[in-house]
Amino acid sequence: LIENLTSVVSIYIPLIFAAIIFGINQIFFIPRYFIRGYFKRYIFINIFLVLITLSFRELLIFLLTNPGPLDIKTIIVHFFNFKDSYAYSHTERFQVFILFLVLVFISCGINIVFGVGIRQTKHAQWFRYREKMALQTELSFLKTQLSPHFLFNTLNNITALVDTDTTLAKKAILQLSKLLRTILYETKTDFILLEKEIEIIQRYSDLERLRLPEDIDFKLTTSIENKEAKITPLILMPLVENSIKHSFSNSSKQFIHIDIQEKEGLITFISENSFSPSATQKKGQGGIGLNTFIKRMDSFYLNDYSYKTSEEENTYKVFLKFKSK
């Protein structure tokens, strides 16, 4: 019976304690020490636990192989008498220590991989969630920023008409009312039909033309292959605003040519307008609309669009190409 009990103790005590060490590592030691970079402390603690486990194992074997009434003092004296207290020789004890240490550190390695994997997965999930929330917040801000900027420019134009032509000013207010109604009800979603975006641009350009010279060469041409093609609401509006706003030229006749096409899932926007370098805004002034445009393009069409501007003599050109939704 004693031989059987000794075999059970020598085999199962290390296994039970290995499972306990595994659990303690998972719950406490890995998060507290290993993850924070206290590697020496982590290794020392596990070696100490191995020594405690093997000492407990040897103590149980000693008690089983030395039956009879023993007081605590006798047990301590005999147990720490390395010549005859242990059931195994020094070589065997050292081999058991090394094997158990290897077992514990293999389990710790599995534990670390498991714990770090879960931690990294949770961190990646949290990072994606935080990135998504930040993007949604930024997009909401950009949308709220765009409408006031557009309204600000339009009201400035109407104010200029009030002093020169009240009839046109009244007409402009009615046009603005229709346009705002369209924007209010049609641009609540992330994407709208390209046709609806062009309709908004047409209404806006009609409103702007009320204050422009009658002889201005204004052209808005469109071509849509897929009637279901969608686009981010008001994404093209800053480009249209910019082409109209800076179309004044001292040396040539004013013109604004805008072409919007959709073909094979690609939307192309090309604008050309008369341009006078001396009449451009001073550096550091304005530019909110175009800054918002770039941010929105990066948010919705990142690495999936081409945007170029160029100046040739008194002509300013804009080229934009991106995939429809």
PDB file of C-alpha atoms in Angstrom:
ATOM      1  CA  LEU A   1       0.000   0.000   0.000  1.00  0.00           C
ATOM      2  CA  ILE A   2       2.797   2.378   0.927  1.00  0.00           C
ATOM      3  CA  GLU A   3       4.607   1.626  -2.327  1.00  0.00           C
ATOM      4  CA  ASN A   4       1.399   2.336  -4.259  1.00  0.00           C
ATOM      5  CA  LEU A   5       0.792   5.554  -2.336  1.00  0.00           C
ATOM      6  CA  THR A   6       4.385   6.617  -2.921  1.00  0.00           C
ATOM      7  CA  SER A   7       3.990   6.062  -6.665  1.00  0.00           C
ATOM      8  CA  VAL A   8       0.736   8.044  -6.688  1.00  0.00           C
ATOM      9  CA  VAL A   9       2.309  10.931  -4.760  1.00  0.00           C
ATOM     10  CA  SER A  10       5.460  10.974  -6.903  1.00  0.00           C
ATOM     11  CA  ILE A  11       3.436  11.112 -10.138  1.00  0.00           C
ATOM     12  CA  TYR A  12       0.229  13.019  -9.412  1.00  0.00           C
ATOM     13  CA  ILE A  13       1.405  15.650  -6.939  1.00  0.00           C
ATOM     14  CA  PRO A  14       3.631  17.288  -9.615  1.00  0.00           C
ATOM     15  CA  LEU A  15       0.817  17.068 -12.181  1.00  0.00           C
ATOM     16  CA  ILE A  16      -1.726  18.639  -9.821  1.00  0.00           C
ATOM     17  CA  PHE A  17       0.689  21.398  -8.856  1.00  0.00           C
ATOM     18  CA  ALA A  18       1.606  21.921 -12.531  1.00  0.00           C
ATOM     19  CA  ALA A  19      -2.084  22.560 -13.242  1.00  0.00           C
ATOM     20  CA  ILE A  20      -2.272  24.938 -10.271  1.00  0.00           C
ATOM     21  CA  ILE A  21       0.859  26.802 -11.424  1.00  0.00           C
ATOM     22  CA  PHE A  22      -0.638  26.998 -14.922  1.00  0.00           C
ATOM     23  CA  GLY A  23      -3.813  28.608 -13.551  1.00  0.00           C
ATOM     24  CA  ILE A  24      -1.938  31.031 -11.291  1.00  0.00           C
ATOM     25  CA  ASN A  25       0.234  32.083 -14.224  1.00  0.00           C
ATOM     26  CA  GLN A  26      -2.799  32.672 -16.437  1.00  0.00           C
ATOM     27  CA  ILE A  27      -4.701  34.686 -13.853  1.00  0.00           C
ATOM     28  CA  PHE A  28      -1.969  36.550 -12.020  1.00  0.00           C
ATOM     29  CA  PHE A  29       1.701  36.172 -12.960  1.00  0.00           C
ATOM     30  CA  ILE A  30       1.518  36.683 -16.746  1.00  0.00           C
ATOM     31  CA  PRO A  31      -0.606  39.893 -16.602  1.00  0.00           C
ATOM     32  CA  ARG A  32       1.230  41.233 -13.548  1.00  0.00           C
ATOM     33  CA  TYR A  33       4.851  40.407 -14.426  1.00  0.00           C
ATOM     34  CA  PHE A  34       5.431  38.950 -17.911  1.00  0.00           C
ATOM     35  CA  ILE A  35       3.225  41.366 -19.876  1.00  0.00           C
ATOM     36  CA  ARG A  36       4.734  44.323 -18.009  1.00  0.00           C
ATOM     37  CA  GLY A  37       8.273  43.175 -18.795  1.00  0.00           C
ATOM     38  CA  TYR A  38       9.369  41.859 -15.388  1.00  0.00           C
ATOM     39  CA  PHE A  39      10.883  38.720 -16.944  1.00  0.00           C
ATOM     40  CA  LYS A  40      13.490  37.952 -14.245  1.00  0.00           C
ATOM     41  CA  ARG A  41      10.899  38.221 -11.491  1.00  0.00           C
ATOM     42  CA  TYR A  42       8.531  36.032 -13.502  1.00  0.00           C
ATOM     43  CA  ILE A  43      11.165  33.283 -13.984  1.00  0.00           C
ATOM     44  CA  PHE A  44      12.278  33.462 -10.335  1.00  0.00           C
ATOM     45  CA  ILE A  45       8.697  33.081  -9.057  1.00  0.00           C
ATOM     46  CA  ASN A  46       8.083  30.005 -11.222  1.00  0.00           C
ATOM     47  CA  ILE A  47      11.373  28.378 -10.161  1.00  0.00           C
ATOM     48  CA  PHE A  48      10.416  29.062  -6.539  1.00  0.00           C
ATOM     49  CA  LEU A  49       7.028  27.387  -7.093  1.00  0.00           C
ATOM     50  CA  VAL A  50       8.765  24.372  -8.625  1.00  0.00           C
ATOM     51  CA  LEU A  51      11.013  24.053  -5.558  1.00  0.00           C
ATOM     52  CA  ILE A  52       8.009  24.347  -3.225  1.00  0.00           C
ATOM     53  CA  THR A  53       6.140  21.680  -5.206  1.00  0.00           C
ATOM     54  CA  LEU A  54       9.035  19.203  -5.231  1.00  0.00           C
ATOM     55  CA  SER A  55       9.753  19.852  -1.561  1.00  0.00           C
ATOM     56  CA  PHE A  56       6.127  19.122  -0.721  1.00  0.00           C
ATOM     57  CA  ARG A  57       6.303  15.972  -2.858  1.00  0.00           C
ATOM     58  CA  GLU A  58       9.466  14.794  -1.106  1.00  0.00           C
ATOM     59  CA  LEU A  59       7.942  15.572   2.295  1.00  0.00           C
ATOM     60  CA  LEU A  60       4.911  13.394   1.558  1.00  0.00           C
ATOM     61  CA  ILE A  61       7.134  10.571   0.292  1.00  0.00           C
ATOM     62  CA  PHE A  62       9.298  10.898   3.429  1.00  0.00           C
ATOM     63  CA  LEU A  63       6.253  10.621   5.678  1.00  0.00           C
ATOM     64  CA  LEU A  64       4.961   7.588   3.764  1.00  0.00           C
ATOM     65  CA  THR A  65       8.313   5.786   3.848  1.00  0.00           C
ATOM     66  CA  ASN A  66       8.882   6.557   7.556  1.00  0.00           C
ATOM     67  CA  PRO A  67       5.715   5.311   9.282  1.00  0.00           C
ATOM     68  CA  GLY A  68       5.242   5.668  12.983  1.00  0.00           C
ATOM     69  CA  PRO A  69       4.580   8.506  15.398  1.00  0.00           C
ATOM     70  CA  LEU A  70       6.867  11.436  14.610  1.00  0.00           C
ATOM     71  CA  ASP A  71       6.748  14.844  16.198  1.00  0.00           C
ATOM     72  CA  ILE A  72       7.316  18.019  14.175  1.00  0.00           C
ATOM     73  CA  LYS A  73      10.861  18.501  15.440  1.00  0.00           C
ATOM     74  CA  THR A  74      11.885  14.988  14.434  1.00  0.00           C
ATOM     75  CA  ILE A  75      10.286  15.390  11.021  1.00  0.00           C
ATOM     76  CA  ILE A  76      12.134  18.655  10.390  1.00  0.00           C
ATOM     77  CA  VAL A  77      15.478  17.225  11.514  1.00  0.00           C
ATOM     78  CA  HIS A  78      15.176  14.074   9.414  1.00  0.00           C
ATOM     79  CA  PHE A  79      13.664  15.870   6.423  1.00  0.00           C
ATOM     80  CA  PHE A  80      16.536  18.331   6.153  1.00  0.00           C
ATOM     81  CA  ASN A  81      19.141  15.651   6.751  1.00  0.00           C
ATOM     82  CA  PHE A  82      20.143  15.279   3.122  1.00  0.00           C
ATOM     83  CA  LYS A  83      22.018  12.030   3.742  1.00  0.00           C
ATOM     84  CA  ASP A  84      19.035   9.825   4.539  1.00  0.00           C
ATOM     85  CA  SER A  85      15.822  11.848   4.559  1.00  0.00           C
ATOM     86  CA  TYR A  86      14.792  11.618   0.929  1.00  0.00           C
ATOM     87  CA  ALA A  87      13.516   8.536  -0.810  1.00  0.00           C
ATOM     88  CA  TYR A  88      15.654   9.267  -3.862  1.00  0.00           C
ATOM     89  CA  SER A  89      19.319   9.964  -4.430  1.00  0.00           C
ATOM     90  CA  HIS A  90      20.691  13.409  -5.225  1.00  0.00           C
ATOM     91  CA  THR A  91      21.002  12.535  -8.913  1.00  0.00           C
ATOM     92  CA  GLU A  92      17.422  11.313  -9.097  1.00  0.00           C
ATOM     93  CA  ARG A  93      16.185  14.391  -7.232  1.00  0.00           C
ATOM     94  CA  PHE A  94      18.077  16.664  -9.621  1.00  0.00           C
ATOM     95  CA  GLN A  95      16.640  14.839 -12.640  1.00  0.00           C
ATOM     96  CA  VAL A  96      13.119  15.132 -11.211  1.00  0.00           C
ATOM     97  CA  PHE A  97      13.701  18.835 -10.551  1.00  0.00           C
ATOM     98  CA  ILE A  98      14.895  19.470 -14.124  1.00  0.00           C
ATOM     99  CA  LEU A  99      12.061  17.453 -15.682  1.00  0.00           C
ATOM    100  CA  PHE A 100       9.419  19.170 -13.594  1.00  0.00           C
ATOM    101  CA  LEU A 101      10.979  22.569 -14.298  1.00  0.00           C
ATOM    102  CA  VAL A 102      10.854  21.828 -18.034  1.00  0.00           C
ATOM    103  CA  LEU A 103       7.211  20.723 -17.687  1.00  0.00           C
ATOM    104  CA  VAL A 104       6.290  23.909 -15.834  1.00  0.00           C
ATOM    105  CA  PHE A 105       8.038  26.184 -18.323  1.00  0.00           C
ATOM    106  CA  ILE A 106       6.473  24.373 -21.277  1.00  0.00           C
ATOM    107  CA  SER A 107       3.072  24.929 -19.663  1.00  0.00           C
ATOM    108  CA  CYS A 108       4.078  28.545 -18.961  1.00  0.00           C
ATOM    109  CA  GLY A 109       5.078  28.952 -22.609  1.00  0.00           C
ATOM    110  CA  ILE A 110       1.703  27.622 -23.741  1.00  0.00           C
ATOM    111  CA  ASN A 111       0.106  29.883 -21.153  1.00  0.00           C
ATOM    112  CA  ILE A 112       1.980  32.932 -22.409  1.00  0.00           C
ATOM    113  CA  VAL A 113       1.087  32.241 -26.039  1.00  0.00           C
ATOM    114  CA  PHE A 114      -2.539  31.714 -25.062  1.00  0.00           C
ATOM    115  CA  GLY A 115      -2.681  34.772 -22.780  1.00  0.00           C
ATOM    116  CA  VAL A 116      -0.832  37.108 -25.139  1.00  0.00           C
ATOM    117  CA  GLY A 117      -2.958  35.871 -28.068  1.00  0.00           C
ATOM    118  CA  ILE A 118      -6.183  36.668 -26.213  1.00  0.00           C
ATOM    119  CA  ARG A 119      -4.778  40.019 -25.107  1.00  0.00           C
ATOM    120  CA  GLN A 120      -3.716  40.936 -28.658  1.00  0.00           C
ATOM    121  CA  THR A 121      -7.081  39.862 -30.053  1.00  0.00           C
ATOM    122  CA  LYS A 122      -8.919  42.014 -27.524  1.00  0.00           C
ATOM    123  CA  HIS A 123      -6.540  44.897 -28.209  1.00  0.00           C
ATOM    124  CA  ALA A 124      -7.080  44.580 -31.977  1.00  0.00           C
ATOM    125  CA  GLN A 125     -10.850  44.463 -31.514  1.00  0.00           C
ATOM    126  CA  TRP A 126     -10.749  47.514 -29.265  1.00  0.00           C
ATOM    127  CA  PHE A 127      -8.458  49.350 -31.695  1.00  0.00           C
ATOM    128  CA  ARG A 128     -10.805  48.634 -34.624  1.00  0.00           C
ATOM    129  CA  TYR A 129     -13.797  49.721 -32.541  1.00  0.00           C
ATOM    130  CA  ARG A 130     -12.041  52.924 -31.453  1.00  0.00           C
ATOM    131  CA  GLU A 131     -10.920  53.620 -35.042  1.00  0.00           C
ATOM    132  CA  LYS A 132     -14.477  53.070 -36.297  1.00  0.00           C
ATOM    133  CA  MET A 133     -15.960  55.375 -33.652  1.00  0.00           C
ATOM    134  CA  ALA A 134     -13.320  58.036 -34.363  1.00  0.00           C
ATOM    135  CA  LEU A 135     -14.074  57.821 -38.082  1.00  0.00           C
ATOM    136  CA  GLN A 136     -17.818  58.107 -37.490  1.00  0.00           C
ATOM    137  CA  THR A 137     -17.266  61.111 -35.219  1.00  0.00           C
ATOM    138  CA  GLU A 138     -15.010  62.779 -37.776  1.00  0.00           C
ATOM    139  CA  LEU A 139     -17.470  62.143 -40.606  1.00  0.00           C
ATOM    140  CA  SER A 140     -20.316  63.583 -38.542  1.00  0.00           C
ATOM    141  CA  PHE A 141     -18.197  66.638 -37.849  1.00  0.00           C
ATOM    142  CA  LEU A 142     -17.264  67.023 -41.515  1.00  0.00           C
ATOM    143  CA  LYS A 143     -20.910  66.843 -42.564  1.00  0.00           C
ATOM    144  CA  THR A 144     -21.926  69.488 -40.046  1.00  0.00           C
ATOM    145  CA  GLN A 145     -18.963  71.608 -41.122  1.00  0.00           C
ATOM    146  CA  LEU A 146     -19.792  71.414 -44.825  1.00  0.00           C
ATOM    147  CA  SER A 147     -23.365  72.734 -44.729  1.00  0.00           C
ATOM    148  CA  PRO A 148     -22.586  75.921 -42.723  1.00  0.00           C
ATOM    149  CA  HIS A 149     -19.628  76.642 -45.005  1.00  0.00           C
ATOM    150  CA  PHE A 150     -21.795  76.278 -48.105  1.00  0.00           C
ATOM    151  CA  LEU A 151     -24.586  78.358 -46.533  1.00  0.00           C
ATOM    152  CA  PHE A 152     -22.101  81.039 -45.486  1.00  0.00           C
ATOM    153  CA  ASN A 153     -20.853  81.488 -49.062  1.00  0.00           C
ATOM    154  CA  THR A 154     -24.360  81.513 -50.518  1.00  0.00           C
ATOM    155  CA  LEU A 155     -25.653  84.103 -48.039  1.00  0.00           C
ATOM    156  CA  ASN A 156     -22.683  86.298 -48.869  1.00  0.00           C
ATOM    157  CA  ASN A 157     -23.704  86.160 -52.524  1.00  0.00           C
ATOM    158  CA  ILE A 158     -27.331  87.021 -51.729  1.00  0.00           C
ATOM    159  CA  THR A 159     -26.191  89.920 -49.533  1.00  0.00           C
ATOM    160  CA  ALA A 160     -24.297  91.343 -52.492  1.00  0.00           C
ATOM    161  CA  LEU A 161     -27.436  91.061 -54.649  1.00  0.00           C
ATOM    162  CA  VAL A 162     -29.629  92.907 -52.119  1.00  0.00           C
ATOM    163  CA  ASP A 163     -27.750  96.160 -52.745  1.00  0.00           C
ATOM    164  CA  THR A 164     -27.703  95.824 -56.533  1.00  0.00           C
ATOM    165  CA  ASP A 165     -30.854  93.964 -57.598  1.00  0.00           C
ATOM    166  CA  THR A 166     -33.602  93.216 -55.049  1.00  0.00           C
ATOM    167  CA  THR A 167     -35.573  91.173 -57.569  1.00  0.00           C
ATOM    168  CA  LEU A 168     -32.646  88.851 -58.138  1.00  0.00           C
ATOM    169  CA  ALA A 169     -32.059  88.747 -54.404  1.00  0.00           C
ATOM    170  CA  LYS A 170     -35.639  87.530 -53.820  1.00  0.00           C
ATOM    171  CA  LYS A 171     -35.239  84.962 -56.577  1.00  0.00           C
ATOM    172  CA  ALA A 172     -31.975  83.838 -55.022  1.00  0.00           C
ATOM    173  CA  ILE A 173     -33.636  83.372 -51.627  1.00  0.00           C
ATOM    174  CA  LEU A 174     -36.318  81.168 -53.196  1.00  0.00           C
ATOM    175  CA  GLN A 175     -33.639  79.158 -55.004  1.00  0.00           C
ATOM    176  CA  LEU A 176     -31.716  78.802 -51.761  1.00  0.00           C
ATOM    177  CA  SER A 177     -34.849  77.612 -49.976  1.00  0.00           C
ATOM    178  CA  LYS A 178     -35.384  74.876 -52.577  1.00  0.00           C
ATOM    179  CA  LEU A 179     -31.746  73.884 -52.452  1.00  0.00           C
ATOM    180  CA  LEU A 180     -31.638  73.672 -48.668  1.00  0.00           C
ATOM    181  CA  ARG A 181     -34.817  71.605 -48.669  1.00  0.00           C
ATOM    182  CA  THR A 182     -33.185  69.177 -51.088  1.00  0.00           C
ATOM    183  CA  ILE A 183     -29.991  69.009 -49.032  1.00  0.00           C
ATOM    184  CA  LEU A 184     -31.929  68.556 -45.795  1.00  0.00           C
ATOM    185  CA  TYR A 185     -33.962  65.577 -46.977  1.00  0.00           C
ATOM    186  CA  GLU A 186     -31.617  63.952 -49.494  1.00  0.00           C
ATOM    187  CA  THR A 187     -28.204  63.924 -47.787  1.00  0.00           C
ATOM    188  CA  LYS A 188     -28.909  62.179 -44.478  1.00  0.00           C
ATOM    189  CA  THR A 189     -27.368  58.886 -45.579  1.00  0.00           C
ATOM    190  CA  ASP A 190     -23.701  58.115 -46.308  1.00  0.00           C
ATOM    191  CA  PHE A 191     -24.417  57.654 -50.023  1.00  0.00           C
ATOM    192  CA  ILE A 192     -26.992  59.018 -52.457  1.00  0.00           C
ATOM    193  CA  LEU A 193     -27.664  58.484 -56.152  1.00  0.00           C
ATOM    194  CA  LEU A 194     -25.236  60.290 -58.434  1.00  0.00           C
ATOM    195  CA  GLU A 195     -28.253  61.759 -60.247  1.00  0.00           C
ATOM    196  CA  LYS A 196     -29.394  63.389 -57.007  1.00  0.00           C
ATOM    197  CA  GLU A 197     -25.934  64.840 -56.404  1.00  0.00           C
ATOM    198  CA  ILE A 198     -25.940  66.318 -59.911  1.00  0.00           C
ATOM    199  CA  GLU A 199     -29.412  67.765 -59.264  1.00  0.00           C
ATOM    200  CA  ILE A 200     -28.086  69.520 -56.148  1.00  0.00           C
ATOM    201  CA  ILE A 201     -25.103  70.847 -58.126  1.00  0.00           C
ATOM    202  CA  GLN A 202     -27.459  72.102 -60.844  1.00  0.00           C
ATOM    203  CA  ARG A 203     -29.627  73.945 -58.293  1.00  0.00           C
ATOM    204  CA  TYR A 204     -26.557  75.440 -56.671  1.00  0.00           C
ATOM    205  CA  SER A 205     -25.072  76.575 -59.986  1.00  0.00           C
ATOM    206  CA  ASP A 206     -28.398  78.166 -60.982  1.00  0.00           C
ATOM    207  CA  LEU A 207     -28.335  80.052 -57.703  1.00  0.00           C
ATOM    208  CA  GLU A 208     -24.757  81.199 -58.231  1.00  0.00           C
ATOM    209  CA  ARG A 209     -25.369  82.301 -61.811  1.00  0.00           C
ATOM    210  CA  LEU A 210     -27.802  84.942 -60.562  1.00  0.00           C
ATOM    211  CA  ARG A 211     -24.885  87.048 -59.388  1.00  0.00           C
ATOM    212  CA  LEU A 212     -22.485  86.183 -62.235  1.00  0.00           C
ATOM    213  CA  PRO A 213     -22.173  88.262 -65.430  1.00  0.00           C
ATOM    214  CA  GLU A 214     -24.785  87.408 -68.044  1.00  0.00           C
ATOM    215  CA  ASP A 215     -22.156  86.765 -70.709  1.00  0.00           C
ATOM    216  CA  ILE A 216     -20.269  84.179 -68.629  1.00  0.00           C
ATOM    217  CA  ASP A 217     -19.595  80.932 -70.458  1.00  0.00           C
ATOM    218  CA  PHE A 218     -21.072  78.392 -68.057  1.00  0.00           C
ATOM    219  CA  LYS A 219     -21.422  74.725 -69.031  1.00  0.00           C
ATOM    220  CA  LEU A 220     -22.434  71.761 -66.908  1.00  0.00           C
ATOM    221  CA  THR A 221     -22.402  68.486 -68.825  1.00  0.00           C
ATOM    222  CA  THR A 222     -23.213  65.100 -67.342  1.00  0.00           C
ATOM    223  CA  SER A 223     -23.243  61.491 -68.505  1.00  0.00           C
ATOM    224  CA  ILE A 224     -24.376  58.581 -66.332  1.00  0.00           C
ATOM    225  CA  GLU A 225     -24.080  55.018 -67.564  1.00  0.00           C
ATOM    226  CA  ASN A 226     -25.404  53.317 -64.427  1.00  0.00           C
ATOM    227  CA  LYS A 227     -28.480  55.064 -63.026  1.00  0.00           C
ATOM    228  CA  GLU A 228     -27.978  53.256 -59.704  1.00  0.00           C
ATOM    229  CA  ALA A 229     -24.474  54.638 -59.167  1.00  0.00           C
ATOM    230  CA  LYS A 230     -24.103  56.246 -55.761  1.00  0.00           C
ATOM    231  CA  ILE A 231     -21.826  58.886 -54.309  1.00  0.00           C
ATOM    232  CA  THR A 232     -21.102  60.507 -50.962  1.00  0.00           C
ATOM    233  CA  PRO A 233     -23.527  63.465 -50.530  1.00  0.00           C
ATOM    234  CA  LEU A 234     -22.112  66.898 -51.411  1.00  0.00           C
ATOM    235  CA  ILE A 235     -18.639  65.485 -52.010  1.00  0.00           C
ATOM    236  CA  LEU A 236     -18.307  67.429 -55.275  1.00  0.00           C
ATOM    237  CA  MET A 237     -19.826  70.652 -53.971  1.00  0.00           C
ATOM    238  CA  PRO A 238     -16.534  72.237 -52.746  1.00  0.00           C
ATOM    239  CA  LEU A 239     -14.995  71.742 -56.215  1.00  0.00           C
ATOM    240  CA  VAL A 240     -17.990  73.362 -57.894  1.00  0.00           C
ATOM    241  CA  GLU A 241     -17.969  76.214 -55.364  1.00  0.00           C
ATOM    242  CA  ASN A 242     -14.264  76.751 -55.927  1.00  0.00           C
ATOM    243  CA  SER A 243     -14.547  76.837 -59.723  1.00  0.00           C
ATOM    244  CA  ILE A 244     -17.357  79.407 -59.576  1.00  0.00           C
ATOM    245  CA  LYS A 245     -15.839  81.511 -56.818  1.00  0.00           C
ATOM    246  CA  HIS A 246     -12.457  81.907 -58.542  1.00  0.00           C
ATOM    247  CA  SER A 247     -13.625  82.188 -62.138  1.00  0.00           C
ATOM    248  CA  PHE A 248     -12.905  85.931 -62.297  1.00  0.00           C
ATOM    249  CA  SER A 249     -10.199  86.853 -64.806  1.00  0.00           C
ATOM    250  CA  ASN A 250      -8.722  90.204 -65.820  1.00  0.00           C
ATOM    251  CA  SER A 251      -7.233  89.067 -69.096  1.00  0.00           C
ATOM    252  CA  SER A 252      -9.902  86.833 -70.604  1.00  0.00           C
ATOM    253  CA  LYS A 253     -13.624  86.180 -70.654  1.00  0.00           C
ATOM    254  CA  GLN A 254     -15.049  84.377 -67.647  1.00  0.00           C
ATOM    255  CA  PHE A 255     -15.886  80.740 -68.197  1.00  0.00           C
ATOM    256  CA  ILE A 256     -16.772  77.721 -66.092  1.00  0.00           C
ATOM    257  CA  HIS A 257     -16.869  74.281 -67.678  1.00  0.00           C
ATOM    258  CA  ILE A 258     -17.828  71.318 -65.498  1.00  0.00           C
ATOM    259  CA  ASP A 259     -18.105  67.758 -66.755  1.00  0.00           C
ATOM    260  CA  ILE A 260     -19.336  64.832 -64.622  1.00  0.00           C
ATOM    261  CA  GLN A 261     -19.321  61.314 -66.053  1.00  0.00           C
ATOM    262  CA  GLU A 262     -19.982  57.831 -64.728  1.00  0.00           C
ATOM    263  CA  LYS A 263     -18.793  54.870 -66.770  1.00  0.00           C
ATOM    264  CA  GLU A 264     -17.969  51.284 -65.816  1.00  0.00           C
ATOM    265  CA  GLY A 265     -18.238  52.079 -62.119  1.00  0.00           C
ATOM    266  CA  LEU A 266     -15.913  55.080 -62.240  1.00  0.00           C
ATOM    267  CA  ILE A 267     -16.974  58.678 -61.644  1.00  0.00           C
ATOM    268  CA  THR A 268     -14.929  61.385 -63.329  1.00  0.00           C
ATOM    269  CA  PHE A 269     -15.183  65.069 -62.436  1.00  0.00           C
ATOM    270  CA  ILE A 270     -13.373  67.594 -64.621  1.00  0.00           C
ATOM    271  CA  SER A 271     -13.667  71.343 -64.216  1.00  0.00           C
ATOM    272  CA  GLU A 272     -11.979  74.229 -66.011  1.00  0.00           C
ATOM    273  CA  ASN A 273     -12.504  77.862 -65.121  1.00  0.00           C
ATOM    274  CA  SER A 274     -11.002  81.211 -65.952  1.00  0.00           C
ATOM    275  CA  PHE A 275      -8.437  82.163 -63.394  1.00  0.00           C
ATOM    276  CA  SER A 276      -6.561  85.252 -62.253  1.00  0.00           C
ATOM    277  CA  PRO A 277      -3.624  84.588 -59.892  1.00  0.00           C
ATOM    278  CA  SER A 278      -3.811  88.096 -58.468  1.00  0.00           C
ATOM    279  CA  ALA A 279      -7.428  87.520 -57.381  1.00  0.00           C
ATOM    280  CA  THR A 280      -6.859  84.335 -55.406  1.00  0.00           C
ATOM    281  CA  GLN A 281      -7.231  84.200 -51.672  1.00  0.00           C
ATOM    282  CA  LYS A 282      -4.297  85.055 -49.523  1.00  0.00           C
ATOM    283  CA  LYS A 283      -2.494  82.186 -47.957  1.00  0.00           C
ATOM    284  CA  GLY A 284      -4.092  81.093 -44.684  1.00  0.00           C
ATOM    285  CA  GLN A 285      -7.541  82.476 -45.496  1.00  0.00           C
ATOM    286  CA  GLY A 286     -10.547  80.337 -46.337  1.00  0.00           C
ATOM    287  CA  GLY A 287     -10.013  76.879 -47.765  1.00  0.00           C
ATOM    288  CA  ILE A 288     -12.415  75.167 -45.348  1.00  0.00           C
ATOM    289  CA  GLY A 289     -14.442  73.608 -48.163  1.00  0.00           C
ATOM    290  CA  LEU A 290     -11.429  72.085 -49.930  1.00  0.00           C
ATOM    291  CA  ASN A 291      -9.898  70.872 -46.659  1.00  0.00           C
ATOM    292  CA  THR A 292     -13.195  69.197 -45.832  1.00  0.00           C
ATOM    293  CA  PHE A 293     -13.308  67.697 -49.326  1.00  0.00           C
ATOM    294  CA  ILE A 294      -9.882  66.067 -48.909  1.00  0.00           C
ATOM    295  CA  LYS A 295     -10.787  64.659 -45.488  1.00  0.00           C
ATOM    296  CA  ARG A 296     -14.060  63.232 -46.758  1.00  0.00           C
ATOM    297  CA  MET A 297     -12.375  61.664 -49.792  1.00  0.00           C
ATOM    298  CA  ASP A 298      -9.784  60.069 -47.498  1.00  0.00           C
ATOM    299  CA  SER A 299     -12.568  58.795 -45.239  1.00  0.00           C
ATOM    300  CA  PHE A 300     -14.812  57.284 -47.920  1.00  0.00           C
ATOM    301  CA  TYR A 301     -12.422  56.589 -50.828  1.00  0.00           C
ATOM    302  CA  LEU A 302      -8.997  56.143 -49.196  1.00  0.00           C
ATOM    303  CA  ASN A 303      -6.380  54.935 -51.715  1.00  0.00           C
ATOM    304  CA  ASP A 304      -9.187  54.626 -54.231  1.00  0.00           C
ATOM    305  CA  TYR A 305      -9.286  58.025 -55.894  1.00  0.00           C
ATOM    306  CA  SER A 306      -7.147  60.337 -58.016  1.00  0.00           C
ATOM    307  CA  TYR A 307      -7.234  64.102 -57.488  1.00  0.00           C
ATOM    308  CA  LYS A 308      -5.145  66.601 -59.439  1.00  0.00           C
ATOM    309  CA  THR A 309      -5.163  70.361 -59.977  1.00  0.00           C
ATOM    310  CA  SER A 310      -3.194  72.425 -62.460  1.00  0.00           C
ATOM    311  CA  GLU A 311      -2.828  75.991 -63.713  1.00  0.00           C
ATOM    312  CA  GLU A 312      -2.250  76.779 -67.380  1.00  0.00           C
ATOM    313  CA  GLU A 313      -2.029  80.450 -68.292  1.00  0.00           C
ATOM    314  CA  ASN A 314      -5.361  81.838 -67.054  1.00  0.00           C
ATOM    315  CA  THR A 315      -7.113  78.491 -66.689  1.00  0.00           C
ATOM    316  CA  TYR A 316      -7.478  76.461 -63.524  1.00  0.00           C
ATOM    317  CA  LYS A 317      -8.148  72.746 -64.002  1.00  0.00           C
ATOM    318  CA  VAL A 318      -9.369  70.086 -61.579  1.00  0.00           C
ATOM    319  CA  PHE A 319      -9.410  66.342 -62.249  1.00  0.00           C
ATOM    320  CA  LEU A 320     -11.031  63.850 -59.884  1.00  0.00           C
ATOM    321  CA  LYS A 321     -11.657  60.159 -60.485  1.00  0.00           C
ATOM    322  CA  PHE A 322     -12.992  57.572 -58.037  1.00  0.00           C
ATOM    323  CA  LYS A 323     -15.168  54.462 -57.838  1.00  0.00           C
ATOM    324  CA  SER A 324     -18.894  54.771 -57.437  1.00  0.00           C
ATOM    325  CA  LYS A 325     -20.667  52.943 -54.627  1.00  0.00           C
TER     326      LYS A 325
END
